[in-house]
PDB file of C-alpha atoms in Angstrom:
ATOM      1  CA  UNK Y   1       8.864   0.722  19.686  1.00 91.00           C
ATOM      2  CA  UNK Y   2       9.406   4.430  20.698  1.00 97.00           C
ATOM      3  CA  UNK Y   3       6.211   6.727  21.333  1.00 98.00           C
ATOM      4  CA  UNK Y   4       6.922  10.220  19.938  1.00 98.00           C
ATOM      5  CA  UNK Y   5       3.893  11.492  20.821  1.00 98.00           C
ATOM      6  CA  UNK Y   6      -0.012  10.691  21.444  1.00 98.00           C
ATOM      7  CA  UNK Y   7      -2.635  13.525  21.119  1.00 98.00           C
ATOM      8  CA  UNK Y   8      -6.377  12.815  21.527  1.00 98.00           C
ATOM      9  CA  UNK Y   9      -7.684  13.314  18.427  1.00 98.00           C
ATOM     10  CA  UNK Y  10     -11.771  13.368  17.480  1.00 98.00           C
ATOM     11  CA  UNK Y  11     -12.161  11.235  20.342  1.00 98.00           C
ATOM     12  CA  UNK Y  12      -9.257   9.148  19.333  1.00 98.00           C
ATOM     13  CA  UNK Y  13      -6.008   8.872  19.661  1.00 98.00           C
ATOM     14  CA  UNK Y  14      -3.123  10.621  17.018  1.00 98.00           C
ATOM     15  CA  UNK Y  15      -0.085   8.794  17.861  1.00 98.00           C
ATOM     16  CA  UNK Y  16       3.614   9.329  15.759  1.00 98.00           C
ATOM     17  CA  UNK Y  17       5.820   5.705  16.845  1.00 98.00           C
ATOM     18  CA  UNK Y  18       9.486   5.059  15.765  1.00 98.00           C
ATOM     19  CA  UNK Y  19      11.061   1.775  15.548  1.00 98.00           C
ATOM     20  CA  UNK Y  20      14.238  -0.080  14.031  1.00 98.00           C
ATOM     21  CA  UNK Y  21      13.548  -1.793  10.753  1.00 98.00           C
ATOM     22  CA  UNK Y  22      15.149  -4.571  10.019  1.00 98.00           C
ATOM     23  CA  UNK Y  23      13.772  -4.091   6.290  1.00 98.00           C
ATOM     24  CA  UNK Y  24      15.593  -0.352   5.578  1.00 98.00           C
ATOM     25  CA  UNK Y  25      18.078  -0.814   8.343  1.00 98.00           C
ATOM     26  CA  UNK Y  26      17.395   2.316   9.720  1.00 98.00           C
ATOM     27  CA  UNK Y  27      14.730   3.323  12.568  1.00 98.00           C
ATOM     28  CA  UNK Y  28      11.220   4.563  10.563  1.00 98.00           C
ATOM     29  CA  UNK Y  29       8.877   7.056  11.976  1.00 98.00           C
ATOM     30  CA  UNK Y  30       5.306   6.745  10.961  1.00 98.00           C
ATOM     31  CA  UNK Y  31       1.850   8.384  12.711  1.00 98.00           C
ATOM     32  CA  UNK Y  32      -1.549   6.266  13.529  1.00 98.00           C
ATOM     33  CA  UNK Y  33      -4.750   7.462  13.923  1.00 98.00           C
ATOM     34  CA  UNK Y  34      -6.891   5.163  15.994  1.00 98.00           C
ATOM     35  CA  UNK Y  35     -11.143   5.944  16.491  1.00 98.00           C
ATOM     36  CA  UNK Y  36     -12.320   5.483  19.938  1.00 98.00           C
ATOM     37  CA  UNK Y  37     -14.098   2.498  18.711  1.00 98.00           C
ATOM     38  CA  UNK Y  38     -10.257   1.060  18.889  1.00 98.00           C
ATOM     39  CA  UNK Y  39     -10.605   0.777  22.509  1.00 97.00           C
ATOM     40  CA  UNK Y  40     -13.361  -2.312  21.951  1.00 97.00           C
ATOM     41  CA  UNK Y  41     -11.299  -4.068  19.832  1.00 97.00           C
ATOM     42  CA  UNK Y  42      -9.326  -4.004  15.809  1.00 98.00           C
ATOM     43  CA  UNK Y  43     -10.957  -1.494  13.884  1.00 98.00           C
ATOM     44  CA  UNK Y  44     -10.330  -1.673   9.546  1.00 98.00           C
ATOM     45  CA  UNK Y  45      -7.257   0.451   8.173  1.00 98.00           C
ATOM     46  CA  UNK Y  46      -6.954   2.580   5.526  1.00 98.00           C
ATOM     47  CA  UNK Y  47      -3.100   3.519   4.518  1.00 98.00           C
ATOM     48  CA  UNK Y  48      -2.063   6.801   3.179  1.00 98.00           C
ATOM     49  CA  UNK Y  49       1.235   6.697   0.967  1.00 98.00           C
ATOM     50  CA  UNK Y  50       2.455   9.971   0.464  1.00 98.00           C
ATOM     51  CA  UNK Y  51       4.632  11.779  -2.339  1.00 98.00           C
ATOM     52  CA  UNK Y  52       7.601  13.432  -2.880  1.00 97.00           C
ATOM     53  CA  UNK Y  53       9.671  15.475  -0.769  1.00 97.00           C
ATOM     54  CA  UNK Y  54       7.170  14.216   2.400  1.00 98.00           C
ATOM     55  CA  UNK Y  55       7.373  12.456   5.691  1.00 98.00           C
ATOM     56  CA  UNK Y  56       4.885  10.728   7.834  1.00 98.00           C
ATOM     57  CA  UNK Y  57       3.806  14.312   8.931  1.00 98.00           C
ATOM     58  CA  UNK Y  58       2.390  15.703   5.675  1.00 97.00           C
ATOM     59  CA  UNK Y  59      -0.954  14.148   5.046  1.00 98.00           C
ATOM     60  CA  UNK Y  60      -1.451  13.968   9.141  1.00 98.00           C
ATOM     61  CA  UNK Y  61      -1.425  17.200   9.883  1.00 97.00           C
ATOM     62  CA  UNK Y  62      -2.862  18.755   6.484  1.00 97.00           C
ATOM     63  CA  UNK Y  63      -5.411  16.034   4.792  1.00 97.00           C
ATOM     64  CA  UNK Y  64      -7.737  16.636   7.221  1.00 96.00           C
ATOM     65  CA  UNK Y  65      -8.119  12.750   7.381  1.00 98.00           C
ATOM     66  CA  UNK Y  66      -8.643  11.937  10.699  1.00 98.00           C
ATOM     67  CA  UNK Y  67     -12.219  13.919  11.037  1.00 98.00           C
ATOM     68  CA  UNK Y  68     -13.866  11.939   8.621  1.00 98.00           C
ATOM     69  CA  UNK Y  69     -12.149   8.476   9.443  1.00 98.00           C
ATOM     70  CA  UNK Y  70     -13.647   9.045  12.707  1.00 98.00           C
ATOM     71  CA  UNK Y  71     -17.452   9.285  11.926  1.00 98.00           C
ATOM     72  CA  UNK Y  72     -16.297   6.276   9.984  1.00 98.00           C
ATOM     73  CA  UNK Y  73     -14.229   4.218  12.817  1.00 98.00           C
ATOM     74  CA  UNK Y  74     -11.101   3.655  10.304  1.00 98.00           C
ATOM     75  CA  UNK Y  75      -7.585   3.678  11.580  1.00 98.00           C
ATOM     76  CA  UNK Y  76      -5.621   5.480   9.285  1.00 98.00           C
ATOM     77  CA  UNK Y  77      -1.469   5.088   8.838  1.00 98.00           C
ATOM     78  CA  UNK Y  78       1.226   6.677   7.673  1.00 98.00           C
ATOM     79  CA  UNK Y  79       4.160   5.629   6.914  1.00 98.00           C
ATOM     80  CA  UNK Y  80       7.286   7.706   5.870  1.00 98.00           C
ATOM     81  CA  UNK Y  81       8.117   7.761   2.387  1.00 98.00           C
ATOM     82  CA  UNK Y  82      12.099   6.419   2.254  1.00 98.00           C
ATOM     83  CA  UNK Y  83      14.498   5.662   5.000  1.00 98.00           C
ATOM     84  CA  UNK Y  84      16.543   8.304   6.691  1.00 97.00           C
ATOM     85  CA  UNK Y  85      19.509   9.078   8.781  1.00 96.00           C
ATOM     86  CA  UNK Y  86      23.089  10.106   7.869  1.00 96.00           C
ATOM     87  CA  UNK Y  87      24.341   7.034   6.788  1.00 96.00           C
ATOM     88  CA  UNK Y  88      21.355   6.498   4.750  1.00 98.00           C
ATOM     89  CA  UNK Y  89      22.150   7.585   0.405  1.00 98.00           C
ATOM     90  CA  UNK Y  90      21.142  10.826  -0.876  1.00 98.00           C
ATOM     91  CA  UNK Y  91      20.956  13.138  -3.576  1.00 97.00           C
ATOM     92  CA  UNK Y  92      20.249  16.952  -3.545  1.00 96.00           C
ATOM     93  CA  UNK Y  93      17.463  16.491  -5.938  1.00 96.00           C
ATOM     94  CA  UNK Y  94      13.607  16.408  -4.649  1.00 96.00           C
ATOM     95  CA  UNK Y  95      12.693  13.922  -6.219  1.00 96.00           C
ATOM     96  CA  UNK Y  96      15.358  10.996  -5.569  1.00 97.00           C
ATOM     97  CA  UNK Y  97      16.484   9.469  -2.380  1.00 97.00           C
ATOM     98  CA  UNK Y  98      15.816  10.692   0.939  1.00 98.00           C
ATOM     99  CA  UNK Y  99      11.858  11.787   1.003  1.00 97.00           C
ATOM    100  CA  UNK Y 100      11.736   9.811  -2.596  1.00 98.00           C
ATOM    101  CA  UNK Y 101      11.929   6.036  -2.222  1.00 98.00           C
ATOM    102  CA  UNK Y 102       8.970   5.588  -4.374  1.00 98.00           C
ATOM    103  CA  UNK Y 103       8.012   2.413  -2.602  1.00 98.00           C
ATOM    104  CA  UNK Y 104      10.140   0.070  -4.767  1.00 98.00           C
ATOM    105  CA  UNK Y 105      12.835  -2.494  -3.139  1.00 98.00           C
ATOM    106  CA  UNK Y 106      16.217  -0.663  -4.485  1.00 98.00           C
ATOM    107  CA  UNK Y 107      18.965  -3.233  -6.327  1.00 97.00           C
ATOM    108  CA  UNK Y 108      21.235  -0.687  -7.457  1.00 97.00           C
ATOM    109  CA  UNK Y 109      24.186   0.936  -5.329  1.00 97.00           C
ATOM    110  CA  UNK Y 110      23.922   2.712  -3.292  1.00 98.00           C
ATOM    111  CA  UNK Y 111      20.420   2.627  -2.899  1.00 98.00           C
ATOM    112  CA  UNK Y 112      20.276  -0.797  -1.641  1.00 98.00           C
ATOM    113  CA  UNK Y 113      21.467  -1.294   1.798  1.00 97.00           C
ATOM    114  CA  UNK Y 114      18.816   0.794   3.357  1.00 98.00           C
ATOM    115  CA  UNK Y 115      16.359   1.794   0.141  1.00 98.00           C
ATOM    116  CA  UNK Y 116      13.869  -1.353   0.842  1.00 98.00           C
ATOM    117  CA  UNK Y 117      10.458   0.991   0.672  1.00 98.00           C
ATOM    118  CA  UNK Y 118       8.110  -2.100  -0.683  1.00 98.00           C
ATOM    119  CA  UNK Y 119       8.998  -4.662   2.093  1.00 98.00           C
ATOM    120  CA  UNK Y 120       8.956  -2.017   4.434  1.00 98.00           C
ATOM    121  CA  UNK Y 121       4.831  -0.776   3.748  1.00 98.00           C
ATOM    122  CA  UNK Y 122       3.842  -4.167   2.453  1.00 98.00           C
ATOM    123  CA  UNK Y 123       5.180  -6.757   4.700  1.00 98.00           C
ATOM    124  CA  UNK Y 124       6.849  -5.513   8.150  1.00 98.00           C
ATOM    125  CA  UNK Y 125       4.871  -2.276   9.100  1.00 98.00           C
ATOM    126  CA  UNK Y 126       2.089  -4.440   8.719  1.00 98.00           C
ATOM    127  CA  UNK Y 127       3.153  -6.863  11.295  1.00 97.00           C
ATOM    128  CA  UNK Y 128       4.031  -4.607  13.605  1.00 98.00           C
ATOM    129  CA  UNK Y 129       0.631  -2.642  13.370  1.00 98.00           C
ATOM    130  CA  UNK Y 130      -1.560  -5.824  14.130  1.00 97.00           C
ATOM    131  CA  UNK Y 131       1.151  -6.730  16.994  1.00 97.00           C
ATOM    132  CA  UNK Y 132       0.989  -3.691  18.630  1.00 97.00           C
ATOM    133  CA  UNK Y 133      -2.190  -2.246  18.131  1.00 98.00           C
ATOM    134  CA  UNK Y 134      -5.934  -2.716  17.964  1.00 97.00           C
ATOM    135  CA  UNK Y 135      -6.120  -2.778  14.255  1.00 98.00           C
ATOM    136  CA  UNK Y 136      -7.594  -5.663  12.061  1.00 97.00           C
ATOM    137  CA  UNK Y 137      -5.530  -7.578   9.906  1.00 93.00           C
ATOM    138  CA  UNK Y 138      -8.159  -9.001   7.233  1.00 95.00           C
ATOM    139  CA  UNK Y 139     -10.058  -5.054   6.645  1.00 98.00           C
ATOM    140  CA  UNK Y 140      -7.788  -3.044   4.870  1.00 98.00           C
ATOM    141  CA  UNK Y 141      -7.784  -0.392   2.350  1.00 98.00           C
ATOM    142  CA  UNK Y 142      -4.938   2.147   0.424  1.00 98.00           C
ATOM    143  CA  UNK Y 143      -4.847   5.231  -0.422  1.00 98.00           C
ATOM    144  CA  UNK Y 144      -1.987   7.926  -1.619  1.00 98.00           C
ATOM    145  CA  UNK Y 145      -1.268  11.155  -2.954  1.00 98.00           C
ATOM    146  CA  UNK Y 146       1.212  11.742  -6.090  1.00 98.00           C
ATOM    147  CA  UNK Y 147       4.325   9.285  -5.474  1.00 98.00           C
ATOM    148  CA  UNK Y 148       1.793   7.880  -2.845  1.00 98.00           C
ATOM    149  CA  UNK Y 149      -0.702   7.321  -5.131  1.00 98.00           C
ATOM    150  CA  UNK Y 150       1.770   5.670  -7.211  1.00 98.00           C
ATOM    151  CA  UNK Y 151       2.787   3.419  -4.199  1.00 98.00           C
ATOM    152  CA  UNK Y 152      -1.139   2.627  -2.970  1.00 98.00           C
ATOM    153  CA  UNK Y 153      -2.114   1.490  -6.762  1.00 98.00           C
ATOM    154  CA  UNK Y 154       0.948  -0.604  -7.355  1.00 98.00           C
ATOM    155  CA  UNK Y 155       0.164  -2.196  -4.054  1.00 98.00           C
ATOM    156  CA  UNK Y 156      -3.654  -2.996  -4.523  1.00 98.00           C
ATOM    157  CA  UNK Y 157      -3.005  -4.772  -7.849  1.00 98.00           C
ATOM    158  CA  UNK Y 158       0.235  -6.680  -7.043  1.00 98.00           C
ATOM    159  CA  UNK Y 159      -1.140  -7.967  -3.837  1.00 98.00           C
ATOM    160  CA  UNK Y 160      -4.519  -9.714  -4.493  1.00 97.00           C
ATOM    161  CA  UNK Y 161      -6.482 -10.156  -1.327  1.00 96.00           C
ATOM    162  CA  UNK Y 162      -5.243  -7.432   0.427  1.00 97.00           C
ATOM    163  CA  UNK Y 163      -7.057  -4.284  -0.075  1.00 98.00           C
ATOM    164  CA  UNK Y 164     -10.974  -4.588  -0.601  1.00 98.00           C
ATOM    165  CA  UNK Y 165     -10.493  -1.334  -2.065  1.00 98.00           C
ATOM    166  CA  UNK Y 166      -7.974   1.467  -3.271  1.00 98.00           C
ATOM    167  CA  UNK Y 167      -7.707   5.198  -4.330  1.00 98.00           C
ATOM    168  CA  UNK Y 168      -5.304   7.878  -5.048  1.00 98.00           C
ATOM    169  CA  UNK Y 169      -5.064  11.686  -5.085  1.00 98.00           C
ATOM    170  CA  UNK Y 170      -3.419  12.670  -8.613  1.00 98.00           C
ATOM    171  CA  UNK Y 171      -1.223   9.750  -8.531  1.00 98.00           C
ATOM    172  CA  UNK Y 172       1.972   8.851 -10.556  1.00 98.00           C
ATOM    173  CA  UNK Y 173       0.144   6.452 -13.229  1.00 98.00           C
ATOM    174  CA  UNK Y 174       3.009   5.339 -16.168  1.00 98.00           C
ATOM    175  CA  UNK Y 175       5.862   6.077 -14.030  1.00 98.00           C
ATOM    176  CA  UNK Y 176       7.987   3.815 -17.133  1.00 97.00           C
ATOM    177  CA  UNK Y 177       6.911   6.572 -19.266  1.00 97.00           C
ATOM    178  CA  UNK Y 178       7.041   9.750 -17.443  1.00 97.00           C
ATOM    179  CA  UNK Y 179      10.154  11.621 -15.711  1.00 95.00           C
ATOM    180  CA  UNK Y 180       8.456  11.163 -12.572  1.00 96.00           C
ATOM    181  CA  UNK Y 181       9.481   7.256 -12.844  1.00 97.00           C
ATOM    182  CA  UNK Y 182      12.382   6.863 -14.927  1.00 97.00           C
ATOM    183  CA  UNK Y 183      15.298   8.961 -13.377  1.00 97.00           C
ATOM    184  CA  UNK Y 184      13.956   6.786  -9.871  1.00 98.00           C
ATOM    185  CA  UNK Y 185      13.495   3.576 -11.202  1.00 98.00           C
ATOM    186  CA  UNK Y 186      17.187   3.459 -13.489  1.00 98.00           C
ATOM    187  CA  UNK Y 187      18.395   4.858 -10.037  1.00 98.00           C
ATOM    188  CA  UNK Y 188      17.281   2.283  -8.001  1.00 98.00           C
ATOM    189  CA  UNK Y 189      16.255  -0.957 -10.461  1.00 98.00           C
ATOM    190  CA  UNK Y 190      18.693  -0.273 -13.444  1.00 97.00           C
ATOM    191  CA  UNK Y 191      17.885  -0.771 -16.807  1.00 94.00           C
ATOM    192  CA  UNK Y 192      15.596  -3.870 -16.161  1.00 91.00           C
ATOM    193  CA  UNK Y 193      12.237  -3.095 -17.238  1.00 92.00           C
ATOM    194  CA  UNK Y 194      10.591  -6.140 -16.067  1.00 93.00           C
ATOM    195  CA  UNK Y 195      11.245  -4.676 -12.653  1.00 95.00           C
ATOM    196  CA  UNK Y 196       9.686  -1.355 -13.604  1.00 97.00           C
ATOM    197  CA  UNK Y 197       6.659  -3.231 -15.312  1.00 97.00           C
ATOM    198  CA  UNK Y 198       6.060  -4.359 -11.583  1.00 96.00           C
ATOM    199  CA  UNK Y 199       5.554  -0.796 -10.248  1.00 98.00           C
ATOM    200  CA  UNK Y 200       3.872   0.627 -13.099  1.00 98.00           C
ATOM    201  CA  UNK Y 201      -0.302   1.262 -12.432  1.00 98.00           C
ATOM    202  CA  UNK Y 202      -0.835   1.625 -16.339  1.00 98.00           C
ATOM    203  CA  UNK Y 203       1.149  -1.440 -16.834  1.00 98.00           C
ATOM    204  CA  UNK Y 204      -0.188  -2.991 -13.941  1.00 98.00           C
ATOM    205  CA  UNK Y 205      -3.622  -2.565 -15.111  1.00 98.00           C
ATOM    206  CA  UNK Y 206      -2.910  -3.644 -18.331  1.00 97.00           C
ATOM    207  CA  UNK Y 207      -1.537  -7.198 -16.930  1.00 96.00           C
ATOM    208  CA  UNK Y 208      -3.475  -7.819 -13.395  1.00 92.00           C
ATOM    209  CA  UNK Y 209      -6.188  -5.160 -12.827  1.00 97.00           C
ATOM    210  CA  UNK Y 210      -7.547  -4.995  -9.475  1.00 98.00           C
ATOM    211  CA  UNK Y 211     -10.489  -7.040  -8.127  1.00 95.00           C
ATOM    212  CA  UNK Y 212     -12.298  -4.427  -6.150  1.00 96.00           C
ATOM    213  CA  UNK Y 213     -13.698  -0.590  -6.020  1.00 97.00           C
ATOM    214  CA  UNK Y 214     -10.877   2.041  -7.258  1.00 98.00           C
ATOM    215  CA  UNK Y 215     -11.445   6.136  -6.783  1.00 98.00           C
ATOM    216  CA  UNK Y 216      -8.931   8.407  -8.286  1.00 98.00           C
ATOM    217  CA  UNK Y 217      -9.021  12.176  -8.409  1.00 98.00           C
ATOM    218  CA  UNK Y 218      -6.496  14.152 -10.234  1.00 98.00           C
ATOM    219  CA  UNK Y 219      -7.004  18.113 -10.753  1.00 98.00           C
ATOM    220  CA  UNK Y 220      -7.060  20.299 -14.148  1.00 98.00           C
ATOM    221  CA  UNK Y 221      -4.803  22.389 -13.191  1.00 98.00           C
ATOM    222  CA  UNK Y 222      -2.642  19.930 -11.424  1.00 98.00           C
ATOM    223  CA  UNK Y 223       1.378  21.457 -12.315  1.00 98.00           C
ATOM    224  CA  UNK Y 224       2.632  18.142 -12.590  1.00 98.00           C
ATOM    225  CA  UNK Y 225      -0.836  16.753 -15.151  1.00 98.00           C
ATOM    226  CA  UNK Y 226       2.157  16.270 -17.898  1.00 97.00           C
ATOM    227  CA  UNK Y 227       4.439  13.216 -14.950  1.00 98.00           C
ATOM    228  CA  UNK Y 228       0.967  11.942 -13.998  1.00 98.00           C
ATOM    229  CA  UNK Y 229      -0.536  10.556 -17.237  1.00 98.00           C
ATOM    230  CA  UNK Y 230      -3.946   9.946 -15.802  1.00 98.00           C
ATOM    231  CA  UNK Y 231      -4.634   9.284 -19.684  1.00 98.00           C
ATOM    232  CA  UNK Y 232      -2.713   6.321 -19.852  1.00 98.00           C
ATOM    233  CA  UNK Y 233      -4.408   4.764 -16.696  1.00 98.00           C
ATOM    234  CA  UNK Y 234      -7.522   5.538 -17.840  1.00 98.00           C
ATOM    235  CA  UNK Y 235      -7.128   3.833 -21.015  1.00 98.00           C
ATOM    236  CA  UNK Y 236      -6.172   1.112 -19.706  1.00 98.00           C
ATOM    237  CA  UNK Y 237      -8.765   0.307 -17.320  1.00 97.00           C
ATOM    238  CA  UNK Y 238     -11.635   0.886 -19.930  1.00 97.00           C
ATOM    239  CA  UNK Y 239      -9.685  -1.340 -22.067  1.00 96.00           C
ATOM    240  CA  UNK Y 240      -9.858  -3.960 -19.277  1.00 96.00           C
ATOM    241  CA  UNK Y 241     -13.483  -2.749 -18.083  1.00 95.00           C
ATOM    242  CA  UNK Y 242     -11.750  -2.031 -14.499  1.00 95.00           C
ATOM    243  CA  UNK Y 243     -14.391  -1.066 -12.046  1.00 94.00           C
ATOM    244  CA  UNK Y 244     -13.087   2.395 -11.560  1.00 97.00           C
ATOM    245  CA  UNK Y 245     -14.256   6.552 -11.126  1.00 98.00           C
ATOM    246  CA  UNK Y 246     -11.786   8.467 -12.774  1.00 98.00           C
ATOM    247  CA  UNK Y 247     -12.538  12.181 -11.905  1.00 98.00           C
ATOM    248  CA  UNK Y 248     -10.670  15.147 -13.494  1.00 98.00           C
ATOM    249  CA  UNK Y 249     -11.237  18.016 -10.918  1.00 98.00           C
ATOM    250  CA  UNK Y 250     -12.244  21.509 -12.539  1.00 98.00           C
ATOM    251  CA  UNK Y 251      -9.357  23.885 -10.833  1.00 98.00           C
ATOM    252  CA  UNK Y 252      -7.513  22.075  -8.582  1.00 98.00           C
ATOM    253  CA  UNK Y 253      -4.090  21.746  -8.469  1.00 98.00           C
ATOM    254  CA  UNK Y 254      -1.593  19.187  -7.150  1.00 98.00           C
ATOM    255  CA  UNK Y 255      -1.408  20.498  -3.404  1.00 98.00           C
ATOM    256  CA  UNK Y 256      -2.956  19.316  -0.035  1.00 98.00           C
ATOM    257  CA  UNK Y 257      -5.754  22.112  -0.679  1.00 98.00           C
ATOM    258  CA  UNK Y 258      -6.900  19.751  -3.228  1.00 98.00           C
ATOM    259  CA  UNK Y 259      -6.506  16.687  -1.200  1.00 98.00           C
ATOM    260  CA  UNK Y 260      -8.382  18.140   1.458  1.00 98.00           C
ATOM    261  CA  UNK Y 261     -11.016  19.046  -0.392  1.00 98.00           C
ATOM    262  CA  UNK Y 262     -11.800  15.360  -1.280  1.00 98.00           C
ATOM    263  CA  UNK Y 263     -10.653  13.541   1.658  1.00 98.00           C
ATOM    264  CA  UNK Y 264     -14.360  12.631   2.971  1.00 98.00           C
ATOM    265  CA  UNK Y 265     -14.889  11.135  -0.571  1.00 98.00           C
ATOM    266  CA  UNK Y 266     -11.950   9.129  -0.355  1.00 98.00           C
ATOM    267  CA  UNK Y 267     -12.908   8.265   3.436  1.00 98.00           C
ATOM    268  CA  UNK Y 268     -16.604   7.048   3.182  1.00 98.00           C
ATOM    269  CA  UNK Y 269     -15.385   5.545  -0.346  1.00 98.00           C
ATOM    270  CA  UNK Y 270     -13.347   3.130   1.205  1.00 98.00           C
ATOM    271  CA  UNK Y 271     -15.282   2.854   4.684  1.00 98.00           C
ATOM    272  CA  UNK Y 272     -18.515   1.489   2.239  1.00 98.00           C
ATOM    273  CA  UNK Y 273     -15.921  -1.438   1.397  1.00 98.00           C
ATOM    274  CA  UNK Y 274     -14.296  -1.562   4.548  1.00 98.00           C
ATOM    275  CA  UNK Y 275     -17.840  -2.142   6.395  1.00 95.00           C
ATOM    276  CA  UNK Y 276     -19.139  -3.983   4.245  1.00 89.00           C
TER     277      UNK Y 276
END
């Protein structure tokens, strides 16, 4: 474990770590806010998954999350979003590999040596968290914005137990149905669309639901509305009678102005169920 750097931060502590993964193959960077009420002992997480085209520095230096998970004594992680380094597979589009691993485990040349995203977030950056650092394993929550948000839901509902509670900033929803989805997941998965079905929130919902308190917020004016398919989310969790608040907000768009702007929603939403 390398420390990049460690900046006191709302009477915490902002720290960005490296490390070699033995689940990408690669060393992964990600940042960790830690309250001061860390120094007493593990303090609940929340995760942020980002989206496209980000790192681990995105939502930490521009959500504004680390204010409000402060008042609240959260730790709050982020991970990268794919694994990196020269001899890691690319493409010069955005929105596939490097900054685009969509938290899926890649099958599919040559995505596969080093394109393990879900093992990574799910099973070995949590171990090294509660190894290294005053965080509690049993209180946890996800969030995520876009690709993120994508990432956090697929997460909460394939992993029962896990997260008391999840919510997303104008997250990918039918990623099997949407362009946002299907160029990544034939890229990575192939043709098999019982592997998609797994990393699919509209499908998802459909099949497991999620036993716990779910907040998403997706703009009007959002660029991408058309890739997101809130619709098709929402449908499906009335269909299933999800506990859910599905807000469409007047204006906004798909940028980190907007996820700003509801951060301490998303913060005390998660804090009530974190606390509780």
């Amino acid at each position: 474990m390398e420390t990049i750097s460690e900046n006191a931060c709302f009477g915490g502590v902002q720290g960005v770590y490296r490390h070699a993964s033995d689940a990408t193959g690669c060393d992964m960077t990600f940042g960790l806010f830690l309250p001061a009420e860390a120094k007493e002992g593990p303090v609940p997480v929340l995760w942020y998954l980002s989206g496209l085209t980000c790192t681990h520095e995105n939502a930490m230096t521009k959500a504004g999350a680390q204010a409000h998970a402060a008042e609240q004594g959260l730790a709050l992680v982020f991970p990268d979003t794919s694994p990196r380094g020269d001899d890691v597979a690319n493409d010069d589009a955005f929105d596939l590999g490097q900054g685009a691993g969509f938290y899926v485990n890649a099958t599919r040349d040559p995505w596969a040596k080093h394109y393990q995203m879900w093992d990574y977030v799910t099973e070995e950056l949590p171990r090294i968290l509660t190894a290294n650092f005053a965080v509690d394993e049993e209180r946890q929550a996800i969030t995520g914005h876009s690709m993120g948000g994508h990432g956090a839901l697929t997460a909460a509902m394939r992993l029962p137990g896990r997260f008391r509670s999840v919510s997303a900033f104008s997250p990918i929803c039918h990623p099997s149905r949407s362009d946002w989805g299907r160029k990544q997941f034939t890229a990575y998965l192939g043709e098999d669309r019982d592997a998609w079905a797994r990393h699919d929130a509209t499908l998802l919902m459909e099949a497991e639901g999620f036993d716990g308190p779910m907040l998403i917020d997706t703009g009007t004016k959002d660029q991408f509305l058309d890739l997101l398919m809130p619709e098709a989310l929402a449908a499906a969790a009335l269909k299933r009678r999800q506990q859910a608040t599905i807000r469409m907000q007047p204006g906004y768009d798909h940028s980190y102005f907007f996820v700003s702007s509801f951060m301490a929603d998303h913060v005390d939403f998660h804090a009530e169920a974190l606390w509780a």
